[in-house]
Amino acid sequence: MFLLGQPGARDAFAAAAAIDPSCAEAHTGLAFAALFEGEIGPARRALAAAEANASTDRARGQVVVVRALSELDLDVTLGHGRAHLARYPRDDIAREAVGLLLFLLGRSNDIIDLYDWLAPQQGSDWSFAASWSFACHETGRLDEARQLGHQVLAQHPDDTFAVHSLTHVAYESGRHTEGVDLLTSFLGATRPIAFQQRHLGWHMALHLLATGDADGAHALWRSAVAPDAVPVNLGAVDDGASLLWRWHLYDLGGWELPWSELRDVANEVAQMPATPLPAACAVVALAALGDDEGLTTLLSNADRLAGGGMPPPARVLHAVAEAARASFAGAWAEVADALLPVRGQFGQIGGSRAQREVFEDALLYGLIRGNRAEEARGLLTEGLDRRPSARESQLLASLG
């Protein structure tokens, strides 16, 4: 269930731990499943139980790797995680924990290096293939990603992670109708874990926007993306703020953007903005709300964490705050001025290319509306060299 992204894995690990409290692997699996739902407290309690019961090298190593994920500890992940996987290359939980932390911190090259290194020892492991597919598309290897994703779905049509990867492949390939069809079919037949219900709905909205169906994308806010659309908050500020800011940047209109629905989740992130992407998206939401107190809290906490060696890229977050405020004030030249100096650091925001695209979009519209056409043409040409986009082709044509 867990490796398919289907509901019930957390309950299954909890049941296994209750049957045999000395089974460290059950507690570690429970911790990882809890982390995947954004439940840090339960995850840490499960890790403590796993640590107390780990009696083998493999079990102890697995605990260290998952704890590193819970603490966003990149050094331990790159050091101990790699060493553990060298000894136990088929440890699925350790592999996914290492890969997830690298993804959260924007380390795409490290992720593909990891999966390419592990691949010869995986045989026909479908769960590995799904994750390898994701690593491939994030580094531009779209044909490999597509092949691996379809290979997994041929065995497991209900594999959420393979569908997620293929959704990205469709987006990066400009095959948005294909992405809509894939998600419509999958979500009509399968109910993934709550976080992925929201996130795949967000992907559907992006594909619909790319095909010009703003009404369809709008409808997905209430049914899939809004904080109360699914029963977990994980991903709510990331997907919610990203979609609403795109709407504002693209000047789509048609509804009053419900930024107020993101107030609570954004202020929750502000208290501990350790994970870069949620922190950056919470910055945007708080700027949209005019919540200066919340924004100051978030940036101050990010500065404190960064000063202590934690991941949030404080300089980038401050730049995003300036840009977001300026975008909602219509001061487009200021948007570009804020983002251009940190554009090369957007990767530090973490997440996927599709998730970081909104920051590129903000810079692009800042340049266009700030009457900096030559720089905008350069940014558009660079983006179109990487992947097709009808919207960006139209923007480039409009610049002459």
mmCIF file of C-alpha atoms in Angstrom:
data_model
loop_
_atom_site.group_PDB
_atom_site.id
_atom_site.type_symbol
_atom_site.label_atom_id
_atom_site.label_comp_id
_atom_site.label_asym_id
_atom_site.label_seq_id
_atom_site.Cartn_x
_atom_site.Cartn_y
_atom_site.Cartn_z
ATOM 1 C CA MET A 1 0.000 0.000 0.000
ATOM 2 C CA PHE A 2 2.701 2.472 1.002
ATOM 3 C CA LEU A 3 4.808 1.998 -2.112
ATOM 4 C CA LEU A 4 1.675 2.290 -4.250
ATOM 5 C CA GLY A 5 0.629 5.539 -2.568
ATOM 6 C CA GLN A 6 -2.655 3.998 -1.445
ATOM 7 C CA PRO A 7 -4.478 4.595 1.861
ATOM 8 C CA GLY A 8 -4.053 2.190 4.763
ATOM 9 C CA ALA A 9 -0.275 1.861 5.007
ATOM 10 C CA ARG A 10 -0.044 3.825 8.248
ATOM 11 C CA ASP A 11 -2.731 1.698 9.863
ATOM 12 C CA ALA A 12 -1.030 -1.467 8.632
ATOM 13 C CA PHE A 13 2.338 -0.450 10.099
ATOM 14 C CA ALA A 14 0.618 0.500 13.375
ATOM 15 C CA ALA A 15 -1.113 -2.883 13.483
ATOM 16 C CA ALA A 16 2.181 -4.675 12.869
ATOM 17 C CA ALA A 17 3.852 -2.676 15.652
ATOM 18 C CA ALA A 18 0.993 -3.535 18.023
ATOM 19 C CA ILE A 19 1.258 -7.248 17.227
ATOM 20 C CA ASP A 20 5.029 -7.243 17.706
ATOM 21 C CA PRO A 21 6.216 -4.159 19.601
ATOM 22 C CA SER A 22 9.815 -5.379 19.250
ATOM 23 C CA CYS A 23 9.690 -5.130 15.455
ATOM 24 C CA ALA A 24 11.768 -2.023 14.761
ATOM 25 C CA GLU A 25 10.961 -2.080 11.055
ATOM 26 C CA ALA A 26 7.228 -1.759 11.796
ATOM 27 C CA HIS A 27 7.857 1.336 13.927
ATOM 28 C CA THR A 28 10.151 2.836 11.282
ATOM 29 C CA GLY A 29 7.595 2.196 8.564
ATOM 30 C CA LEU A 30 4.953 3.827 10.755
ATOM 31 C CA ALA A 31 7.221 6.851 11.227
ATOM 32 C CA PHE A 32 7.788 7.219 7.487
ATOM 33 C CA ALA A 33 4.082 6.853 6.753
ATOM 34 C CA ALA A 34 3.324 9.540 9.355
ATOM 35 C CA LEU A 35 5.911 11.871 7.803
ATOM 36 C CA PHE A 36 4.196 11.361 4.471
ATOM 37 C CA GLU A 37 1.052 12.776 6.064
ATOM 38 C CA GLY A 38 2.919 15.703 7.633
ATOM 39 C CA GLU A 39 2.555 14.310 11.155
ATOM 40 C CA ILE A 40 5.917 15.109 12.737
ATOM 41 C CA GLY A 41 4.990 14.332 16.367
ATOM 42 C CA PRO A 42 3.668 10.795 15.708
ATOM 43 C CA ALA A 43 6.630 10.168 13.416
ATOM 44 C CA ARG A 44 9.121 11.049 16.126
ATOM 45 C CA ARG A 45 7.339 8.847 18.676
ATOM 46 C CA ALA A 46 7.445 5.951 16.259
ATOM 47 C CA LEU A 47 11.129 6.599 15.580
ATOM 48 C CA ALA A 48 11.856 6.512 19.308
ATOM 49 C CA ALA A 49 10.160 3.104 19.523
ATOM 50 C CA ALA A 50 12.071 1.898 16.477
ATOM 51 C CA GLU A 51 15.382 3.064 17.915
ATOM 52 C CA ALA A 52 14.667 1.317 21.212
ATOM 53 C CA ASN A 53 13.960 -1.974 19.440
ATOM 54 C CA ALA A 54 16.449 -1.934 16.561
ATOM 55 C CA SER A 55 18.666 -4.976 17.068
ATOM 56 C CA THR A 56 20.261 -5.387 13.617
ATOM 57 C CA ASP A 57 22.534 -3.195 11.561
ATOM 58 C CA ARG A 58 19.871 -2.863 8.873
ATOM 59 C CA ALA A 59 17.169 -1.822 11.339
ATOM 60 C CA ARG A 60 19.447 0.671 13.102
ATOM 61 C CA GLY A 61 20.544 2.162 9.799
ATOM 62 C CA GLN A 62 16.979 2.503 8.607
ATOM 63 C CA VAL A 63 16.061 4.438 11.743
ATOM 64 C CA VAL A 64 18.947 6.869 11.217
ATOM 65 C CA VAL A 65 17.905 7.515 7.618
ATOM 66 C CA VAL A 66 14.243 8.170 8.433
ATOM 67 C CA ARG A 67 15.210 10.337 11.415
ATOM 68 C CA ALA A 68 17.421 12.386 9.075
ATOM 69 C CA LEU A 69 14.376 12.947 6.882
ATOM 70 C CA SER A 70 12.312 14.098 9.867
ATOM 71 C CA GLU A 71 15.080 16.549 10.815
ATOM 72 C CA LEU A 72 15.917 17.625 7.235
ATOM 73 C CA ASP A 73 19.524 16.588 7.910
ATOM 74 C CA LEU A 74 21.229 16.609 4.520
ATOM 75 C CA ASP A 75 24.693 15.685 5.816
ATOM 76 C CA VAL A 76 23.454 12.498 7.475
ATOM 77 C CA THR A 77 21.357 11.656 4.420
ATOM 78 C CA LEU A 78 24.244 12.028 1.979
ATOM 79 C CA GLY A 79 26.703 10.265 4.287
ATOM 80 C CA HIS A 80 24.952 7.592 6.311
ATOM 81 C CA GLY A 81 22.078 7.184 3.859
ATOM 82 C CA ARG A 82 24.376 6.375 0.954
ATOM 83 C CA ALA A 83 26.490 4.042 3.119
ATOM 84 C CA HIS A 84 23.379 2.230 4.363
ATOM 85 C CA LEU A 85 22.081 1.736 0.841
ATOM 86 C CA ALA A 86 25.472 0.421 -0.245
ATOM 87 C CA ARG A 87 24.982 -2.361 2.318
ATOM 88 C CA TYR A 88 21.222 -2.779 1.817
ATOM 89 C CA PRO A 89 20.375 -1.580 -1.715
ATOM 90 C CA ARG A 90 16.888 -3.142 -1.597
ATOM 91 C CA ASP A 91 15.841 -1.298 1.573
ATOM 92 C CA ASP A 92 12.811 0.445 0.085
ATOM 93 C CA ILE A 93 12.029 2.625 3.092
ATOM 94 C CA ALA A 94 15.598 3.906 3.405
ATOM 95 C CA ARG A 95 15.799 4.512 -0.336
ATOM 96 C CA GLU A 96 12.574 6.490 -0.427
ATOM 97 C CA ALA A 97 13.516 8.468 2.696
ATOM 98 C CA VAL A 98 16.834 9.498 1.161
ATOM 99 C CA GLY A 99 15.193 10.342 -2.158
ATOM 100 C CA LEU A 100 12.408 12.351 -0.518
ATOM 101 C CA LEU A 101 14.771 14.520 1.508
ATOM 102 C CA LEU A 102 16.911 15.240 -1.553
ATOM 103 C CA PHE A 103 13.728 16.186 -3.431
ATOM 104 C CA LEU A 104 12.528 18.499 -0.648
ATOM 105 C CA LEU A 105 15.874 20.289 -0.731
ATOM 106 C CA GLY A 106 16.053 20.600 -4.509
ATOM 107 C CA ARG A 107 18.946 18.181 -5.022
ATOM 108 C CA SER A 108 17.820 16.769 -8.380
ATOM 109 C CA ASN A 109 21.310 15.787 -9.519
ATOM 110 C CA ASP A 110 21.952 13.923 -6.273
ATOM 111 C CA ILE A 111 18.643 12.079 -6.682
ATOM 112 C CA ILE A 112 19.359 10.866 -10.200
ATOM 113 C CA ASP A 113 22.900 9.908 -9.194
ATOM 114 C CA LEU A 114 21.434 7.860 -6.342
ATOM 115 C CA TYR A 115 18.888 6.034 -8.492
ATOM 116 C CA ASP A 116 21.284 5.430 -11.371
ATOM 117 C CA TRP A 117 23.734 3.969 -8.848
ATOM 118 C CA LEU A 118 21.099 1.709 -7.286
ATOM 119 C CA ALA A 119 19.467 0.607 -10.551
ATOM 120 C CA PRO A 120 21.741 -2.361 -11.415
ATOM 121 C CA GLN A 121 20.850 -4.013 -8.102
ATOM 122 C CA GLN A 122 17.063 -3.607 -8.302
ATOM 123 C CA GLY A 123 16.088 -6.194 -10.903
ATOM 124 C CA SER A 124 12.443 -5.757 -11.886
ATOM 125 C CA ASP A 125 11.421 -3.929 -8.684
ATOM 126 C CA TRP A 126 8.400 -1.865 -9.795
ATOM 127 C CA SER A 127 8.518 0.452 -6.780
ATOM 128 C CA PHE A 128 12.091 1.388 -7.603
ATOM 129 C CA ALA A 129 11.136 1.944 -11.249
ATOM 130 C CA ALA A 130 8.398 4.399 -10.231
ATOM 131 C CA SER A 131 10.849 6.469 -8.189
ATOM 132 C CA TRP A 132 13.560 6.241 -10.836
ATOM 133 C CA SER A 133 11.027 7.520 -13.363
ATOM 134 C CA PHE A 134 10.470 10.597 -11.204
ATOM 135 C CA ALA A 135 14.201 11.217 -10.843
ATOM 136 C CA CYS A 136 14.627 10.959 -14.615
ATOM 137 C CA HIS A 137 12.029 13.543 -15.589
ATOM 138 C CA GLU A 138 13.379 16.053 -13.085
ATOM 139 C CA THR A 139 16.726 15.965 -14.900
ATOM 140 C CA GLY A 140 15.278 16.131 -18.399
ATOM 141 C CA ARG A 141 15.392 12.412 -19.223
ATOM 142 C CA LEU A 142 11.764 12.374 -20.319
ATOM 143 C CA ASP A 143 11.846 9.335 -22.596
ATOM 144 C CA GLU A 144 13.345 7.173 -19.848
ATOM 145 C CA ALA A 145 10.883 8.556 -17.322
ATOM 146 C CA ARG A 146 7.948 7.790 -19.621
ATOM 147 C CA GLN A 147 9.166 4.255 -20.324
ATOM 148 C CA LEU A 148 9.714 3.464 -16.656
ATOM 149 C CA GLY A 149 6.349 4.916 -15.622
ATOM 150 C CA HIS A 150 4.430 2.873 -18.180
ATOM 151 C CA GLN A 151 6.431 -0.212 -17.218
ATOM 152 C CA VAL A 152 5.188 0.168 -13.645
ATOM 153 C CA LEU A 153 1.566 0.800 -14.633
ATOM 154 C CA ALA A 154 1.594 -2.337 -16.765
ATOM 155 C CA GLN A 155 2.123 -4.274 -13.522
ATOM 156 C CA HIS A 156 0.282 -1.995 -11.102
ATOM 157 C CA PRO A 157 -2.306 0.309 -12.700
ATOM 158 C CA ASP A 158 -3.034 1.707 -9.234
ATOM 159 C CA ASP A 159 0.521 2.956 -8.584
ATOM 160 C CA THR A 160 0.066 6.584 -7.560
ATOM 161 C CA PHE A 161 3.762 7.394 -7.802
ATOM 162 C CA ALA A 162 4.070 6.125 -11.372
ATOM 163 C CA VAL A 163 1.037 8.196 -12.366
ATOM 164 C CA HIS A 164 2.508 11.203 -10.570
ATOM 165 C CA SER A 165 5.729 10.831 -12.527
ATOM 166 C CA LEU A 166 3.923 10.441 -15.856
ATOM 167 C CA THR A 167 1.901 13.549 -15.046
ATOM 168 C CA HIS A 168 5.153 15.463 -14.768
ATOM 169 C CA VAL A 169 6.405 13.898 -17.995
ATOM 170 C CA ALA A 170 3.246 15.076 -19.777
ATOM 171 C CA TYR A 171 3.672 18.572 -18.341
ATOM 172 C CA GLU A 172 7.349 18.853 -19.251
ATOM 173 C CA SER A 173 6.571 17.513 -22.743
ATOM 174 C CA GLY A 174 3.746 19.974 -23.348
ATOM 175 C CA ARG A 175 1.300 17.060 -23.708
ATOM 176 C CA HIS A 176 -1.357 18.587 -21.507
ATOM 177 C CA THR A 177 -4.351 16.788 -22.987
ATOM 178 C CA GLU A 178 -2.508 13.537 -22.339
ATOM 179 C CA GLY A 179 -1.959 14.645 -18.740
ATOM 180 C CA VAL A 180 -5.648 15.465 -18.283
ATOM 181 C CA ASP A 181 -6.672 12.099 -19.722
ATOM 182 C CA LEU A 182 -4.203 10.211 -17.524
ATOM 183 C CA LEU A 183 -5.357 11.908 -14.335
ATOM 184 C CA THR A 184 -9.052 11.686 -15.198
ATOM 185 C CA SER A 185 -8.745 7.944 -15.766
ATOM 186 C CA PHE A 186 -6.606 7.291 -12.688
ATOM 187 C CA LEU A 187 -8.575 9.404 -10.222
ATOM 188 C CA GLY A 188 -11.820 7.982 -11.560
ATOM 189 C CA ALA A 189 -10.666 4.455 -10.724
ATOM 190 C CA THR A 190 -8.315 4.894 -7.752
ATOM 191 C CA ARG A 191 -8.314 6.743 -4.451
ATOM 192 C CA PRO A 192 -4.722 7.605 -3.516
ATOM 193 C CA ILE A 193 -3.523 8.838 -0.148
ATOM 194 C CA ALA A 194 -4.990 12.203 0.807
ATOM 195 C CA PHE A 195 -1.872 14.241 0.095
ATOM 196 C CA GLN A 196 -1.712 12.816 -3.423
ATOM 197 C CA GLN A 197 -5.432 13.412 -3.958
ATOM 198 C CA ARG A 198 -4.744 17.124 -3.514
ATOM 199 C CA HIS A 199 -1.464 17.144 -5.384
ATOM 200 C CA LEU A 200 -2.763 15.269 -8.418
ATOM 201 C CA GLY A 201 -5.736 17.651 -8.442
ATOM 202 C CA TRP A 202 -3.240 20.520 -8.537
ATOM 203 C CA HIS A 203 -1.488 18.867 -11.461
ATOM 204 C CA MET A 204 -4.833 18.519 -13.214
ATOM 205 C CA ALA A 205 -5.461 22.239 -12.707
ATOM 206 C CA LEU A 206 -2.089 23.086 -14.257
ATOM 207 C CA HIS A 207 -2.783 20.896 -17.290
ATOM 208 C CA LEU A 208 -6.211 22.471 -17.681
ATOM 209 C CA LEU A 209 -4.768 25.984 -17.487
ATOM 210 C CA ALA A 210 -2.263 25.020 -20.150
ATOM 211 C CA THR A 211 -5.093 23.882 -22.440
ATOM 212 C CA GLY A 212 -7.019 27.106 -21.830
ATOM 213 C CA ASP A 213 -9.686 25.556 -19.593
ATOM 214 C CA ALA A 214 -9.664 28.080 -16.757
ATOM 215 C CA ASP A 215 -13.193 27.109 -15.691
ATOM 216 C CA GLY A 216 -12.124 23.494 -15.208
ATOM 217 C CA ALA A 217 -9.091 24.550 -13.214
ATOM 218 C CA HIS A 218 -11.228 26.880 -11.088
ATOM 219 C CA ALA A 219 -13.617 24.042 -10.228
ATOM 220 C CA LEU A 220 -10.721 21.986 -8.858
ATOM 221 C CA TRP A 221 -10.009 24.512 -6.113
ATOM 222 C CA ARG A 222 -13.016 23.482 -4.052
ATOM 223 C CA SER A 223 -12.987 19.768 -4.913
ATOM 224 C CA ALA A 224 -9.260 19.045 -4.719
ATOM 225 C CA VAL A 225 -6.832 21.850 -3.844
ATOM 226 C CA ALA A 226 -8.339 23.969 -1.031
ATOM 227 C CA PRO A 227 -7.142 23.195 2.518
ATOM 228 C CA ASP A 228 -10.462 21.557 3.418
ATOM 229 C CA ALA A 229 -10.687 19.546 0.169
ATOM 230 C CA VAL A 230 -8.807 16.592 1.686
ATOM 231 C CA PRO A 231 -8.321 15.569 5.333
ATOM 232 C CA VAL A 232 -4.623 16.523 5.655
ATOM 233 C CA ASN A 233 -2.886 19.895 5.552
ATOM 234 C CA LEU A 234 0.275 18.528 3.930
ATOM 235 C CA GLY A 235 0.718 20.294 0.611
ATOM 236 C CA ALA A 236 -2.176 22.704 1.160
ATOM 237 C CA VAL A 237 -0.085 25.868 1.190
ATOM 238 C CA ASP A 238 2.285 24.609 -1.539
ATOM 239 C CA ASP A 239 -0.408 23.666 -4.032
ATOM 240 C CA GLY A 240 -2.905 26.316 -2.947
ATOM 241 C CA ALA A 241 -0.627 29.352 -3.063
ATOM 242 C CA SER A 242 1.023 28.159 -6.250
ATOM 243 C CA LEU A 243 -2.289 27.840 -8.078
ATOM 244 C CA LEU A 244 -3.690 31.156 -6.818
ATOM 245 C CA TRP A 245 -0.503 33.083 -7.586
ATOM 246 C CA ARG A 246 -0.484 31.678 -11.102
ATOM 247 C CA TRP A 247 -4.066 32.891 -11.456
ATOM 248 C CA HIS A 248 -3.015 36.362 -10.371
ATOM 249 C CA LEU A 249 0.101 36.428 -12.566
ATOM 250 C CA TYR A 250 -1.788 35.200 -15.638
ATOM 251 C CA ASP A 251 -4.531 37.778 -14.937
ATOM 252 C CA LEU A 252 -7.237 35.165 -15.504
ATOM 253 C CA GLY A 253 -9.962 36.775 -13.373
ATOM 254 C CA GLY A 254 -13.357 35.141 -13.080
ATOM 255 C CA TRP A 255 -13.441 34.813 -9.289
ATOM 256 C CA GLU A 256 -12.250 36.440 -6.114
ATOM 257 C CA LEU A 257 -9.123 34.500 -5.224
ATOM 258 C CA PRO A 258 -9.692 32.757 -1.861
ATOM 259 C CA TRP A 259 -6.370 33.603 -0.248
ATOM 260 C CA SER A 260 -8.087 33.776 3.147
ATOM 261 C CA GLU A 261 -8.515 30.004 3.089
ATOM 262 C CA LEU A 262 -4.725 29.669 3.229
ATOM 263 C CA ARG A 263 -4.284 31.961 6.245
ATOM 264 C CA ASP A 264 -4.137 29.235 8.905
ATOM 265 C CA VAL A 265 -1.862 26.838 7.024
ATOM 266 C CA ALA A 266 0.463 29.684 5.994
ATOM 267 C CA ASN A 267 0.766 30.937 9.573
ATOM 268 C CA GLU A 268 1.398 27.390 10.737
ATOM 269 C CA VAL A 269 4.323 27.142 8.314
ATOM 270 C CA ALA A 270 5.546 30.558 9.494
ATOM 271 C CA GLN A 271 6.230 29.123 12.959
ATOM 272 C CA MET A 272 8.698 26.545 11.563
ATOM 273 C CA PRO A 273 9.578 27.336 7.930
ATOM 274 C CA ALA A 274 12.183 24.586 7.708
ATOM 275 C CA THR A 275 11.077 22.936 4.464
ATOM 276 C CA PRO A 276 11.853 25.353 1.623
ATOM 277 C CA LEU A 277 8.918 24.932 -0.776
ATOM 278 C CA PRO A 278 6.118 25.274 1.809
ATOM 279 C CA ALA A 279 8.005 28.214 3.290
ATOM 280 C CA ALA A 280 8.229 29.982 -0.089
ATOM 281 C CA CYS A 281 4.565 29.344 -0.848
ATOM 282 C CA ALA A 282 3.514 30.499 2.623
ATOM 283 C CA VAL A 283 5.455 33.716 1.963
ATOM 284 C CA VAL A 284 3.333 34.278 -1.146
ATOM 285 C CA ALA A 285 0.069 33.557 0.696
ATOM 286 C CA LEU A 286 0.914 35.881 3.582
ATOM 287 C CA ALA A 287 1.922 38.628 1.154
ATOM 288 C CA ALA A 288 -1.367 38.194 -0.709
ATOM 289 C CA LEU A 289 -3.238 38.499 2.582
ATOM 290 C CA GLY A 290 -1.319 41.592 3.608
ATOM 291 C CA ASP A 291 -0.377 39.712 6.778
ATOM 292 C CA ASP A 292 2.780 41.651 7.633
ATOM 293 C CA GLU A 293 2.998 40.137 11.108
ATOM 294 C CA GLY A 294 2.841 36.589 9.768
ATOM 295 C CA LEU A 295 5.333 37.376 7.035
ATOM 296 C CA THR A 296 7.755 38.956 9.489
ATOM 297 C CA THR A 297 7.453 35.904 11.746
ATOM 298 C CA LEU A 298 8.150 33.538 8.871
ATOM 299 C CA LEU A 299 11.175 35.442 7.588
ATOM 300 C CA SER A 300 12.623 35.913 11.081
ATOM 301 C CA ASN A 301 12.248 32.197 11.801
ATOM 302 C CA ALA A 302 13.784 31.335 8.430
ATOM 303 C CA ASP A 303 16.770 33.577 9.203
ATOM 304 C CA ARG A 304 17.168 31.885 12.584
ATOM 305 C CA LEU A 305 16.975 28.384 11.121
ATOM 306 C CA ALA A 306 19.351 29.195 8.276
ATOM 307 C CA GLY A 307 21.791 30.690 10.770
ATOM 308 C CA GLY A 308 21.755 27.380 12.593
ATOM 309 C CA GLY A 309 22.512 25.383 9.473
ATOM 310 C CA MET A 310 18.968 24.371 8.605
ATOM 311 C CA PRO A 311 17.794 24.230 4.970
ATOM 312 C CA PRO A 312 15.504 27.219 4.332
ATOM 313 C CA PRO A 313 17.189 29.514 1.749
ATOM 314 C CA ALA A 314 16.600 32.729 3.680
ATOM 315 C CA ARG A 315 17.882 35.049 0.944
ATOM 316 C CA VAL A 316 15.524 33.497 -1.610
ATOM 317 C CA LEU A 317 12.579 33.702 0.798
ATOM 318 C CA HIS A 318 13.209 37.403 1.404
ATOM 319 C CA ALA A 319 13.335 37.974 -2.358
ATOM 320 C CA VAL A 320 10.096 36.047 -2.883
ATOM 321 C CA ALA A 321 8.464 38.147 -0.159
ATOM 322 C CA GLU A 322 9.493 41.382 -1.891
ATOM 323 C CA ALA A 323 8.338 40.056 -5.262
ATOM 324 C CA ALA A 324 5.011 38.772 -4.001
ATOM 325 C CA ARG A 325 4.201 42.022 -2.227
ATOM 326 C CA ALA A 326 5.106 43.956 -5.371
ATOM 327 C CA SER A 327 3.033 41.687 -7.602
ATOM 328 C CA PHE A 328 -0.096 42.274 -5.520
ATOM 329 C CA ALA A 329 0.581 46.016 -5.590
ATOM 330 C CA GLY A 330 1.014 45.971 -9.374
ATOM 331 C CA ALA A 331 4.635 47.126 -9.071
ATOM 332 C CA TRP A 332 5.939 44.766 -11.724
ATOM 333 C CA ALA A 333 9.389 46.275 -12.183
ATOM 334 C CA GLU A 334 9.967 45.652 -8.472
ATOM 335 C CA VAL A 335 8.979 42.004 -8.934
ATOM 336 C CA ALA A 336 11.751 41.568 -11.489
ATOM 337 C CA ASP A 337 14.237 43.549 -9.395
ATOM 338 C CA ALA A 338 13.588 41.286 -6.415
ATOM 339 C CA LEU A 339 13.798 37.950 -8.237
ATOM 340 C CA LEU A 340 16.526 38.422 -10.834
ATOM 341 C CA PRO A 341 19.415 38.377 -8.317
ATOM 342 C CA VAL A 342 18.251 35.026 -6.864
ATOM 343 C CA ARG A 343 17.023 33.330 -10.014
ATOM 344 C CA GLY A 344 20.041 31.033 -10.025
ATOM 345 C CA GLN A 345 19.087 29.936 -6.520
ATOM 346 C CA PHE A 346 15.475 28.943 -7.277
ATOM 347 C CA GLY A 347 16.571 25.312 -7.079
ATOM 348 C CA GLN A 348 17.085 25.811 -3.343
ATOM 349 C CA ILE A 349 13.309 26.176 -3.004
ATOM 350 C CA GLY A 350 13.145 22.426 -3.585
ATOM 351 C CA GLY A 351 10.258 20.452 -5.001
ATOM 352 C CA SER A 352 9.843 19.765 -8.693
ATOM 353 C CA ARG A 353 10.359 21.892 -11.770
ATOM 354 C CA ALA A 354 6.598 22.237 -12.089
ATOM 355 C CA GLN A 355 6.343 23.464 -8.504
ATOM 356 C CA ARG A 356 9.167 25.997 -8.900
ATOM 357 C CA GLU A 357 7.799 27.245 -12.222
ATOM 358 C CA VAL A 358 5.547 29.792 -10.512
ATOM 359 C CA PHE A 359 8.617 31.703 -9.310
ATOM 360 C CA GLU A 360 9.970 31.762 -12.864
ATOM 361 C CA ASP A 361 6.524 32.941 -13.969
ATOM 362 C CA ALA A 362 6.589 35.781 -11.458
ATOM 363 C CA LEU A 363 9.973 36.896 -12.767
ATOM 364 C CA LEU A 364 8.754 36.603 -16.364
ATOM 365 C CA TYR A 365 5.651 38.725 -15.814
ATOM 366 C CA GLY A 366 7.694 41.202 -13.798
ATOM 367 C CA LEU A 367 9.981 41.652 -16.797
ATOM 368 C CA ILE A 368 7.139 41.874 -19.331
ATOM 369 C CA ARG A 369 4.980 44.271 -17.341
ATOM 370 C CA GLY A 370 8.037 46.212 -16.189
ATOM 371 C CA ASN A 371 8.840 46.959 -19.843
ATOM 372 C CA ARG A 372 12.009 44.857 -19.948
ATOM 373 C CA ALA A 373 11.177 43.036 -23.163
ATOM 374 C CA GLU A 374 14.686 41.953 -24.114
ATOM 375 C CA GLU A 375 15.242 40.186 -20.787
ATOM 376 C CA ALA A 376 11.759 38.656 -20.991
ATOM 377 C CA ARG A 377 12.504 37.321 -24.492
ATOM 378 C CA GLY A 378 15.659 35.695 -23.166
ATOM 379 C CA LEU A 379 13.784 34.009 -20.317
ATOM 380 C CA LEU A 380 11.013 32.819 -22.650
ATOM 381 C CA THR A 381 13.463 31.455 -25.206
ATOM 382 C CA GLU A 382 15.324 29.571 -22.510
ATOM 383 C CA GLY A 383 12.100 28.043 -21.208
ATOM 384 C CA LEU A 384 10.847 27.075 -24.665
ATOM 385 C CA ASP A 385 14.173 25.426 -25.469
ATOM 386 C CA ARG A 386 13.514 23.118 -22.507
ATOM 387 C CA ARG A 387 9.859 22.293 -23.133
ATOM 388 C CA PRO A 388 6.938 23.455 -25.304
ATOM 389 C CA SER A 389 4.397 25.906 -23.881
ATOM 390 C CA ALA A 390 1.562 27.510 -25.824
ATOM 391 C CA ARG A 391 1.270 30.299 -23.254
ATOM 392 C CA GLU A 392 4.948 31.163 -23.415
ATOM 393 C CA SER A 393 4.995 30.937 -27.232
ATOM 394 C CA GLN A 394 2.157 33.454 -27.327
ATOM 395 C CA LEU A 395 3.963 35.724 -24.881
ATOM 396 C CA LEU A 396 7.148 35.559 -26.958
ATOM 397 C CA ALA A 397 5.243 36.391 -30.141
ATOM 398 C CA SER A 398 3.596 39.346 -28.413
ATOM 399 C CA LEU A 399 7.006 40.806 -27.585
ATOM 400 C CA GLY A 400 7.930 40.959 -31.277
#
